[in-house]
Tab-separated table of C-alpha atoms in Angstrom:
chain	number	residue	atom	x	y	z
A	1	UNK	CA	117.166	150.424	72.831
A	2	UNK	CA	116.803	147.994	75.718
A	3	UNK	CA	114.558	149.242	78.465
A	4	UNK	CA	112.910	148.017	82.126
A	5	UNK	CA	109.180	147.282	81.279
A	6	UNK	CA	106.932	147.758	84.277
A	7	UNK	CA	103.247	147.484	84.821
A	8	UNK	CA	100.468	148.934	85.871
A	9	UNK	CA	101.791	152.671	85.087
A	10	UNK	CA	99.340	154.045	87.386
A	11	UNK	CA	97.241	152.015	90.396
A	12	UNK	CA	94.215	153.401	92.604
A	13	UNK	CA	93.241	150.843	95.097
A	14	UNK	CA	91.085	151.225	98.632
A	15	UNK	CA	93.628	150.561	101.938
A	16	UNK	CA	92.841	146.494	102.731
A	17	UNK	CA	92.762	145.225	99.119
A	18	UNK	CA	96.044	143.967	97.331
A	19	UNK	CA	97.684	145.146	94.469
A	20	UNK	CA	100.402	143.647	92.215
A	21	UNK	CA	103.072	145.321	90.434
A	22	UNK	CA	105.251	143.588	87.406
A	23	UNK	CA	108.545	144.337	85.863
A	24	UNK	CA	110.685	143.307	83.224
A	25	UNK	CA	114.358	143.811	83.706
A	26	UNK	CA	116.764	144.349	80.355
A	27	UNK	CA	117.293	141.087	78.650
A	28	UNK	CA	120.775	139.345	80.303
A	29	UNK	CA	120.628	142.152	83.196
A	30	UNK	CA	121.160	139.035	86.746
A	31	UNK	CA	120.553	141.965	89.380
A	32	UNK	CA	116.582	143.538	89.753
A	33	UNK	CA	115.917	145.996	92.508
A	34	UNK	CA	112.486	147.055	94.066
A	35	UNK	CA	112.726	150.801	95.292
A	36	UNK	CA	109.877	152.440	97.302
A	37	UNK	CA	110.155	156.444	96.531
A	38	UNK	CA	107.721	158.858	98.537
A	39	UNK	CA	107.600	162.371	96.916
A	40	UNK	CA	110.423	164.631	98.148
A	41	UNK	CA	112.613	161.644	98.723
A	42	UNK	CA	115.419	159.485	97.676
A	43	UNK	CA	114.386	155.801	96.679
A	44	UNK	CA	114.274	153.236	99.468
A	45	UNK	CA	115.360	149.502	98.569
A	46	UNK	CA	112.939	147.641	99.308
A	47	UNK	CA	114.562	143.812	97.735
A	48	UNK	CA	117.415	143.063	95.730
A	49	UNK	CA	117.253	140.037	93.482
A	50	UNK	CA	120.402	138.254	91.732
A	51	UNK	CA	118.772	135.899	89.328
A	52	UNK	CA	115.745	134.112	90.990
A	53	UNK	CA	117.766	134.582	94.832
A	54	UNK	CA	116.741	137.102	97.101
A	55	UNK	CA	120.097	139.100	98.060
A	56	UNK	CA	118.821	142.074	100.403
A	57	UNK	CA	115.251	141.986	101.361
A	58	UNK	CA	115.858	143.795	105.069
A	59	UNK	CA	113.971	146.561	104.410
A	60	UNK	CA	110.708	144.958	102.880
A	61	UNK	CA	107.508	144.910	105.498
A	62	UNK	CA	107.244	141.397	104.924
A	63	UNK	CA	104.054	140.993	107.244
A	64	UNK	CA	102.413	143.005	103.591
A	65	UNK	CA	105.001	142.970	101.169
A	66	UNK	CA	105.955	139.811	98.904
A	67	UNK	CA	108.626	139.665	96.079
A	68	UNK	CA	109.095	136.908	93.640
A	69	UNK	CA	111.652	136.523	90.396
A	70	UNK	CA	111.081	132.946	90.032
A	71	UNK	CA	112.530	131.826	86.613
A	72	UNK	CA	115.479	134.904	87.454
A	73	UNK	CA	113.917	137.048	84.489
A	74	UNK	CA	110.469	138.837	85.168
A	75	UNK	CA	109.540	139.731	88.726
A	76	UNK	CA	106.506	140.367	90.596
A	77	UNK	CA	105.855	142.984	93.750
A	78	UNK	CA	102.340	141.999	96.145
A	79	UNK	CA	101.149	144.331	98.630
A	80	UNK	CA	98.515	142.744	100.769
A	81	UNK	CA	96.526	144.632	102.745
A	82	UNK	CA	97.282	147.900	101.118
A	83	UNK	CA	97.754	150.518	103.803
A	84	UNK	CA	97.181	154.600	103.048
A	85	UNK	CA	101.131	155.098	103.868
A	86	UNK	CA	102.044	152.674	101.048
A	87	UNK	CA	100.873	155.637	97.907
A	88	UNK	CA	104.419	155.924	96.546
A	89	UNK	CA	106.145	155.467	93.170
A	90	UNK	CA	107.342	151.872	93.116
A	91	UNK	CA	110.470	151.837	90.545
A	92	UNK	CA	111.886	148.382	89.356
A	93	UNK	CA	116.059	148.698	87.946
A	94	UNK	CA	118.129	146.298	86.136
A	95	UNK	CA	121.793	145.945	86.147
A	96	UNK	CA	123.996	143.919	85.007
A	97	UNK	CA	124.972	142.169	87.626
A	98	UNK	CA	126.873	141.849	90.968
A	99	UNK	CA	130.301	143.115	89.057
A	100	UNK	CA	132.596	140.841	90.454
A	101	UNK	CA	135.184	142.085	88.543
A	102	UNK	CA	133.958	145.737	88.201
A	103	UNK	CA	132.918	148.516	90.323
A	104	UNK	CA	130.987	150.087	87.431
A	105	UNK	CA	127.434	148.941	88.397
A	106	UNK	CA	124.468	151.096	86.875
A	107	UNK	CA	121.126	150.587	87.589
A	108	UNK	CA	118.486	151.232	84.877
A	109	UNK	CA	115.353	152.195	85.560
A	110	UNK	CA	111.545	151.440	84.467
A	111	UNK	CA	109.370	154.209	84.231
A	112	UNK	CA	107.927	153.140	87.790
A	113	UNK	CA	104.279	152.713	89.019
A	114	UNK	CA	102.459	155.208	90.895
A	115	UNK	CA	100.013	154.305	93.281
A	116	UNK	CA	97.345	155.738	95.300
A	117	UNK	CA	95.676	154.224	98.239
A	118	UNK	CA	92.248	155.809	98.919
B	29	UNK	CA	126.433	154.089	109.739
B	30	UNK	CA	125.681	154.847	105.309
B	31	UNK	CA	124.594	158.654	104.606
B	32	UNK	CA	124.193	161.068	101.825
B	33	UNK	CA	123.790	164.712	102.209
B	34	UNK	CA	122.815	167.051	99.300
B	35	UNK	CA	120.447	170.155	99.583
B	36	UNK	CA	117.362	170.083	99.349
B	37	UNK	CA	116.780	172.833	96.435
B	38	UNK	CA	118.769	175.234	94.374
B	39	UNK	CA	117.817	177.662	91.983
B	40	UNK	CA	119.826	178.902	89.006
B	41	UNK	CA	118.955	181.001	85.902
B	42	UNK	CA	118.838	179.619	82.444
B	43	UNK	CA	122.106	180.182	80.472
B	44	UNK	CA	124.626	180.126	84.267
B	45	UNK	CA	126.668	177.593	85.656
B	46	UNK	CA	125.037	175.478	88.620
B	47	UNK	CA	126.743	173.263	91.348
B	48	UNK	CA	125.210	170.328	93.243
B	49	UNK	CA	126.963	169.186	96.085
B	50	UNK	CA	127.352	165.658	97.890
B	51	UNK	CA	128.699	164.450	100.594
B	52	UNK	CA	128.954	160.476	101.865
B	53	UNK	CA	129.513	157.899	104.407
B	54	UNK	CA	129.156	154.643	103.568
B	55	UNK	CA	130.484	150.786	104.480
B	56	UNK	CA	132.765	150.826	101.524
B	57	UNK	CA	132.798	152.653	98.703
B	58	UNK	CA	131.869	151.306	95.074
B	59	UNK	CA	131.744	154.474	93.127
B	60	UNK	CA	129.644	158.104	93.036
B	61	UNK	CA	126.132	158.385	90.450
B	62	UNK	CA	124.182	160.967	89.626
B	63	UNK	CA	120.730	160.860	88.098
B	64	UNK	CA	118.181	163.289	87.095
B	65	UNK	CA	114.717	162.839	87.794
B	66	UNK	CA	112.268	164.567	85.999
B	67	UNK	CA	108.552	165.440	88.136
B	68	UNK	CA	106.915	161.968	88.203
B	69	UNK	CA	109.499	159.810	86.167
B	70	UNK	CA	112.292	157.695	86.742
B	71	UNK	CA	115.799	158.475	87.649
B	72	UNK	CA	117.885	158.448	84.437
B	73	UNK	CA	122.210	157.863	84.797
B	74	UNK	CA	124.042	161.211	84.421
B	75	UNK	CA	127.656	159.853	85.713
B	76	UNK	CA	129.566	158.024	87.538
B	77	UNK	CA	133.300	158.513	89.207
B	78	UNK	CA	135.124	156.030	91.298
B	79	UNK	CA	138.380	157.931	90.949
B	80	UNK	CA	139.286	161.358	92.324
B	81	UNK	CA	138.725	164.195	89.774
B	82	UNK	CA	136.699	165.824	87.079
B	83	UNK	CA	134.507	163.594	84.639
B	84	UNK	CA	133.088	165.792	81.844
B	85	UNK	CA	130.211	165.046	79.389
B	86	UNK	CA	128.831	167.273	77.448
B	87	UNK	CA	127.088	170.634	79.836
B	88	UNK	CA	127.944	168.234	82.422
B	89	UNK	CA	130.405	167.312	84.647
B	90	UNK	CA	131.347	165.294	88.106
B	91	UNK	CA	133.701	165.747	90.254
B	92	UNK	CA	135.244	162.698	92.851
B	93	UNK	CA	137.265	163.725	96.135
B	94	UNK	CA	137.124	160.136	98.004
B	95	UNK	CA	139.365	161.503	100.962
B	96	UNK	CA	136.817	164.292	101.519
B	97	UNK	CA	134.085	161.882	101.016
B	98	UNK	CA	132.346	164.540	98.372
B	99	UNK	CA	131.340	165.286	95.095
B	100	UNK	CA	129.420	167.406	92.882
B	101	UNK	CA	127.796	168.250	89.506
B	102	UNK	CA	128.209	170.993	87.887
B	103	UNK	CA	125.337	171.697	84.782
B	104	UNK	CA	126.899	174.500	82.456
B	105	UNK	CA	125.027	176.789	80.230
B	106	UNK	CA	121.171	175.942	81.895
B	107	UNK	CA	118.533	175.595	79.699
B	108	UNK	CA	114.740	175.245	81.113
B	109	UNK	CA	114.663	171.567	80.840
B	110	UNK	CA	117.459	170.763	83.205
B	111	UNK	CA	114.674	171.572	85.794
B	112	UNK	CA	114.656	168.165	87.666
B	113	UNK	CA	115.424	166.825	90.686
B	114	UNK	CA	119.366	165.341	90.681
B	115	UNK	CA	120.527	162.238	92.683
B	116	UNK	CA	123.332	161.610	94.037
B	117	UNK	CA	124.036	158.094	95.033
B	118	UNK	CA	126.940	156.042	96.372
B	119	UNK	CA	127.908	152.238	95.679
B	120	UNK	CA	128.811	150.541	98.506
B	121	UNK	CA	130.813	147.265	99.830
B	122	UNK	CA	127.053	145.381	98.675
B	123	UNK	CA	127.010	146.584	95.093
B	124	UNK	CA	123.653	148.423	96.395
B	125	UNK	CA	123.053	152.423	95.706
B	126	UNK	CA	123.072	154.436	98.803
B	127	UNK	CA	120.537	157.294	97.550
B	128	UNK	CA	120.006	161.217	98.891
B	129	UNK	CA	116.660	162.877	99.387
B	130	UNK	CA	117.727	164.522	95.569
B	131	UNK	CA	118.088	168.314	94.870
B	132	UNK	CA	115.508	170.091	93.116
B	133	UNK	CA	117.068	172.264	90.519
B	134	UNK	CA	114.567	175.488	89.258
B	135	UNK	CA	115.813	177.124	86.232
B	136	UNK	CA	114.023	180.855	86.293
B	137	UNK	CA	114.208	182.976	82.732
């Protein structure tokens, strides 16, 4: 069964260094989200990617925060300086695409990274 | 402005019937998910309605009312592993998920 890929499952870094996450959407899936998701809450879009374009990317701190899908398959999350509020889950989806001619979009989800900043 | 509301934790006894409810605003409306999330995994699709009524799958089933802006699921005959957290999420005019806080869902003996 075709599943979201995402690595590292875990990260511990100290606040001011930067840490990379990766994520590999289902094979043929155009759309690839970035959630944040702090304990307790909902998950928080952080950038939405159709193929290697940028689509939503309003609610990313870009003075830390850096997305990339540059061939419109894999995609890469930077956090540089990591801050102590950033220790979240960071969950990558995949869907199929922007359903033009469908309202039926579902997002599937990687098993997310968890990371702790010390 | 886009909001979800859902409460913030239930709890129901293994074996009874259980209802989530969810209401929504959003900036158009592209259909109603729900996920479960397990403690420290990823959300995992339940359902989804985009027209009114009852959508039934197995112990579970979602209900649509888009003139009342609500829905809910309903998780029949409980068993301990249905202890989770549910989302409930709308679709809206940008094909994005508009996501609640989630309801934690204890199942007691």
């Amino acid at each position: 069964e075709a599943e979201v890929a995402q690595s590292p499952r875990y990260k511990i870094t100290e606040k001011s260094q930067a840490v990379a996450f990766w994520c590999d959407p289902i094979s043929g899936h155009a759309t690839l989200y970035w959630y944040r998701q702090i304990l307790g809450q909902g998950p928080e879009l952080l950038v939405q990617f159709q193929d290697e374009s940028v689509v939503d990317d309003s609610q990313l701190p870009k003075d830390r925060f850096s997305a990339e899908r540059l061939k419109g398959v894999d995609s890469t999350l930077k956090i540089q300086p990591a801050e102590l509020g950033d220790s979240a889950m960071y969950l990558c989806a995949s869907s199929p695409g922007l359903a033009e001619t469908s309202s039926y979009n579902e997002q599937f989800f990687g098993p997310g990274t968890r990371l702790t900043v010390l | 402005g886009q909001n979800i509301d859902q409460p913030t934790e239930m709890t129901a006894t293994e074996g009874a019937i259980v209802q989530i409810n969810c209401t929504y605003q959003t900036s158009g409306f592209n259909g109603l998910f729900w996920y479960q999330q397990h403690a420290g995994e990823a959300p995992t699709f339940l359902s989804y309605n985009v027209l009114d009524g009852l959508e039934e799958k197995g112990r579970f089933s979602s209900f649509l009312s888009r003139s009342k802006g609500y829905s809910y699921l309903l998780l029949k005959e409980l068993q301990m592993k249905d202890s989770a957290s549910y989302l409930c999420a709308a679709g809206d005019s940008n094909y994005q998920l508009i996501w609640g806080a989630g309801t934690k869902l204890i199942i007691k003996p």
